[in-house]
mmCIF file of C-alpha atoms in Angstrom:
data_model
loop_
_atom_site.group_PDB
_atom_site.id
_atom_site.type_symbol
_atom_site.label_atom_id
_atom_site.label_comp_id
_atom_site.label_asym_id
_atom_site.label_seq_id
_atom_site.Cartn_x
_atom_site.Cartn_y
_atom_site.Cartn_z
ATOM 1 C CA UNK A 1 37.868 27.120 -4.080
ATOM 2 C CA UNK A 2 37.066 26.361 -0.416
ATOM 3 C CA UNK A 3 33.870 28.421 -0.646
ATOM 4 C CA UNK A 4 32.759 26.489 -3.760
ATOM 5 C CA UNK A 5 33.511 23.148 -2.126
ATOM 6 C CA UNK A 6 31.653 24.203 1.035
ATOM 7 C CA UNK A 7 28.561 25.155 -0.985
ATOM 8 C CA UNK A 8 28.702 21.848 -2.854
ATOM 9 C CA UNK A 9 28.957 19.857 0.371
ATOM 10 C CA UNK A 10 26.050 21.819 1.895
ATOM 11 C CA UNK A 11 23.919 21.217 -1.205
ATOM 12 C CA UNK A 12 24.764 17.499 -1.183
ATOM 13 C CA UNK A 13 23.873 17.179 2.504
ATOM 14 C CA UNK A 14 20.542 18.936 1.977
ATOM 15 C CA UNK A 15 19.770 16.688 -0.986
ATOM 16 C CA UNK A 16 20.538 13.566 1.049
ATOM 17 C CA UNK A 17 18.496 14.847 3.998
ATOM 18 C CA UNK A 18 15.389 15.694 1.975
ATOM 19 C CA UNK A 19 15.340 12.816 -0.522
ATOM 20 C CA UNK A 20 13.540 10.392 1.874
ATOM 21 C CA UNK A 21 11.058 13.146 2.777
ATOM 22 C CA UNK A 22 10.295 13.823 -0.883
ATOM 23 C CA UNK A 23 9.752 10.111 -1.508
ATOM 24 C CA UNK A 24 7.381 9.876 1.477
ATOM 25 C CA UNK A 25 5.445 12.919 0.285
ATOM 26 C CA UNK A 26 5.086 11.316 -3.143
ATOM 27 C CA UNK A 27 3.770 8.103 -1.587
ATOM 28 C CA UNK A 28 1.299 9.926 0.642
ATOM 29 C CA UNK A 29 0.174 12.187 -2.196
ATOM 30 C CA UNK A 30 -0.395 9.168 -4.436
ATOM 31 C CA UNK A 31 -2.611 7.268 -1.984
ATOM 32 C CA UNK A 32 -4.494 10.433 -1.026
ATOM 33 C CA UNK A 33 -5.105 11.552 -4.603
ATOM 34 C CA UNK A 34 -6.153 8.042 -5.703
ATOM 35 C CA UNK A 35 -8.687 7.740 -2.846
ATOM 36 C CA UNK A 36 -7.238 4.765 -0.960
ATOM 37 C CA UNK A 37 -7.212 6.171 2.575
ATOM 38 C CA UNK A 38 -9.783 4.880 5.032
ATOM 39 C CA UNK A 39 -11.296 1.549 6.008
ATOM 40 C CA UNK A 40 -12.722 -0.929 3.501
ATOM 41 C CA UNK A 41 -14.742 -4.132 3.824
ATOM 42 C CA UNK A 42 -16.996 -6.395 1.801
ATOM 43 C CA UNK A 43 -19.765 -5.623 4.332
ATOM 44 C CA UNK A 44 -19.124 -2.811 6.788
ATOM 45 C CA UNK A 45 -22.169 -3.812 8.883
ATOM 46 C CA UNK A 46 -20.559 -7.153 9.833
ATOM 47 C CA UNK A 47 -17.926 -7.627 12.495
ATOM 48 C CA UNK A 48 -14.484 -8.299 10.980
ATOM 49 C CA UNK A 49 -14.099 -11.977 10.191
ATOM 50 C CA UNK A 50 -11.555 -13.917 8.116
ATOM 51 C CA UNK A 51 -14.278 -15.782 6.196
ATOM 52 C CA UNK A 52 -17.003 -13.116 6.005
ATOM 53 C CA UNK A 53 -14.813 -10.095 5.406
ATOM 54 C CA UNK A 54 -11.860 -8.418 6.999
ATOM 55 C CA UNK A 55 -11.652 -4.677 7.535
ATOM 56 C CA UNK A 56 -8.669 -3.262 5.675
ATOM 57 C CA UNK A 57 -7.469 0.201 6.642
ATOM 58 C CA UNK A 58 -4.971 2.471 4.903
ATOM 59 C CA UNK A 59 -3.736 5.493 6.845
ATOM 60 C CA UNK A 60 -0.947 8.046 6.935
ATOM 61 C CA UNK A 61 0.901 8.230 10.236
ATOM 62 C CA UNK A 62 2.134 11.533 11.665
ATOM 63 C CA UNK A 63 5.684 10.519 10.679
ATOM 64 C CA UNK A 64 4.549 10.289 7.028
ATOM 65 C CA UNK A 65 4.521 6.504 6.723
ATOM 66 C CA UNK A 66 1.571 4.903 4.962
ATOM 67 C CA UNK A 67 0.274 1.940 6.933
ATOM 68 C CA UNK A 68 -1.969 -0.966 5.946
ATOM 69 C CA UNK A 69 -3.912 -2.578 8.796
ATOM 70 C CA UNK A 70 -5.853 -5.830 8.476
ATOM 71 C CA UNK A 71 -8.508 -6.744 11.025
ATOM 72 C CA UNK A 72 -9.735 -10.341 10.708
ATOM 73 C CA UNK A 73 -11.634 -10.282 14.026
ATOM 74 C CA UNK A 74 -9.550 -12.881 15.877
ATOM 75 C CA UNK A 75 -6.303 -11.591 14.359
ATOM 76 C CA UNK A 76 -4.948 -8.200 13.360
ATOM 77 C CA UNK A 77 -1.737 -6.998 11.797
ATOM 78 C CA UNK A 78 -0.134 -3.838 10.533
ATOM 79 C CA UNK A 79 2.250 -3.421 7.608
ATOM 80 C CA UNK A 80 3.944 -0.556 5.831
ATOM 81 C CA UNK A 81 3.163 0.484 2.283
ATOM 82 C CA UNK A 82 6.606 1.013 0.781
ATOM 83 C CA UNK A 83 5.531 2.239 -2.650
ATOM 84 C CA UNK A 84 2.441 3.217 -4.571
ATOM 85 C CA UNK A 85 1.965 4.240 -8.177
ATOM 86 C CA UNK A 86 -0.954 4.719 -10.503
ATOM 87 C CA UNK A 87 -0.572 2.849 -13.781
ATOM 88 C CA UNK A 88 -1.811 4.133 -17.152
ATOM 89 C CA UNK A 89 -5.159 2.327 -16.700
ATOM 90 C CA UNK A 90 -5.751 4.217 -13.422
ATOM 91 C CA UNK A 91 -5.175 1.176 -11.186
ATOM 92 C CA UNK A 92 -3.147 1.564 -8.000
ATOM 93 C CA UNK A 93 -0.051 -0.634 -7.717
ATOM 94 C CA UNK A 94 1.085 -1.100 -4.111
ATOM 95 C CA UNK A 95 4.095 -2.745 -2.534
ATOM 96 C CA UNK A 96 3.588 -3.656 1.122
ATOM 97 C CA UNK A 97 6.084 -5.152 3.545
ATOM 98 C CA UNK A 98 4.417 -7.673 5.886
ATOM 99 C CA UNK A 99 6.688 -8.171 8.918
ATOM 100 C CA UNK A 100 4.497 -11.028 10.200
ATOM 101 C CA UNK A 101 5.025 -12.912 6.915
ATOM 102 C CA UNK A 102 8.636 -11.812 6.464
ATOM 103 C CA UNK A 103 7.844 -10.848 2.898
ATOM 104 C CA UNK A 104 6.963 -8.072 0.531
ATOM 105 C CA UNK A 105 3.804 -8.408 -1.531
ATOM 106 C CA UNK A 106 2.656 -6.471 -4.555
ATOM 107 C CA UNK A 107 -0.954 -5.872 -5.321
ATOM 108 C CA UNK A 108 -3.047 -3.880 -7.719
ATOM 109 C CA UNK A 109 -6.340 -2.255 -6.835
ATOM 110 C CA UNK A 110 -9.240 -0.950 -8.891
ATOM 111 C CA UNK A 111 -11.430 1.860 -7.554
ATOM 112 C CA UNK A 112 -14.649 2.069 -9.543
ATOM 113 C CA UNK A 113 -18.022 3.459 -8.556
ATOM 114 C CA UNK A 114 -16.881 3.849 -4.948
ATOM 115 C CA UNK A 115 -15.879 0.170 -4.659
ATOM 116 C CA UNK A 116 -12.357 -1.137 -4.179
ATOM 117 C CA UNK A 117 -11.372 -4.434 -5.769
ATOM 118 C CA UNK A 118 -8.136 -6.432 -5.821
ATOM 119 C CA UNK A 119 -6.932 -7.232 -9.347
ATOM 120 C CA UNK A 120 -3.768 -9.101 -8.400
ATOM 121 C CA UNK A 121 -1.781 -10.012 -5.320
ATOM 122 C CA UNK A 122 1.609 -11.672 -5.598
ATOM 123 C CA UNK A 123 4.631 -12.456 -3.469
ATOM 124 C CA UNK A 124 8.107 -11.159 -4.196
ATOM 125 C CA UNK A 125 8.806 -14.543 -5.835
ATOM 126 C CA UNK A 126 5.924 -14.036 -8.254
ATOM 127 C CA UNK A 127 3.473 -16.463 -6.632
ATOM 128 C CA UNK A 128 -0.073 -15.135 -7.153
ATOM 129 C CA UNK A 129 -2.970 -15.507 -4.724
ATOM 130 C CA UNK A 130 -5.113 -13.207 -6.893
ATOM 131 C CA UNK A 131 -4.632 -12.899 -10.642
ATOM 132 C CA UNK A 132 -6.755 -11.015 -13.183
ATOM 133 C CA UNK A 133 -9.306 -10.181 -10.461
ATOM 134 C CA UNK A 134 -9.822 -13.813 -9.419
ATOM 135 C CA UNK A 135 -8.578 -15.981 -6.571
ATOM 136 C CA UNK A 136 -6.032 -18.428 -7.972
ATOM 137 C CA UNK A 137 -7.202 -21.364 -5.796
ATOM 138 C CA UNK A 138 -10.920 -21.116 -6.550
ATOM 139 C CA UNK A 139 -11.269 -19.001 -9.684
ATOM 140 C CA UNK A 140 -13.880 -16.876 -7.890
ATOM 141 C CA UNK A 141 -13.788 -13.143 -8.590
ATOM 142 C CA UNK A 142 -12.514 -10.891 -5.823
ATOM 143 C CA UNK A 143 -15.443 -9.157 -4.111
ATOM 144 C CA UNK A 144 -15.829 -5.387 -4.206
ATOM 145 C CA UNK A 145 -15.129 -3.646 -0.911
ATOM 146 C CA UNK A 146 -16.971 -0.586 0.300
ATOM 147 C CA UNK A 147 -15.572 2.335 2.286
ATOM 148 C CA UNK A 148 -16.560 1.943 5.933
ATOM 149 C CA UNK A 149 -15.849 5.437 7.191
#
């Protein structure tokens, strides 16, 4: 009985220890397989600028975390991608925690013909800044971004 209980406890401890690692591997595999990693901008020849185009970078850190960096020229920030999944239409659904905003945001990306485009971006409360591929405030379509590296 003691031997059986000892094996069960060992198995439970291993499961608990490796569950976060498995989740991180799934996240990294998803963003790698989908083609998200690297730097993206509306115009890679221009310096990063809030109005003319930020440089957005997705990378995997040595510790396995997937990070999302935004470079607006005068301002930069870094946030962690906490989940990623590919939906049946082939779009990438991301959840990113922005410490500078004290919020989690969800967004969906389309990768087509080598261009990346935001389809929606919403807060955890459901407030959209981008919906159906258009900016909510202006109705303008989101511009395609090109890989810069």
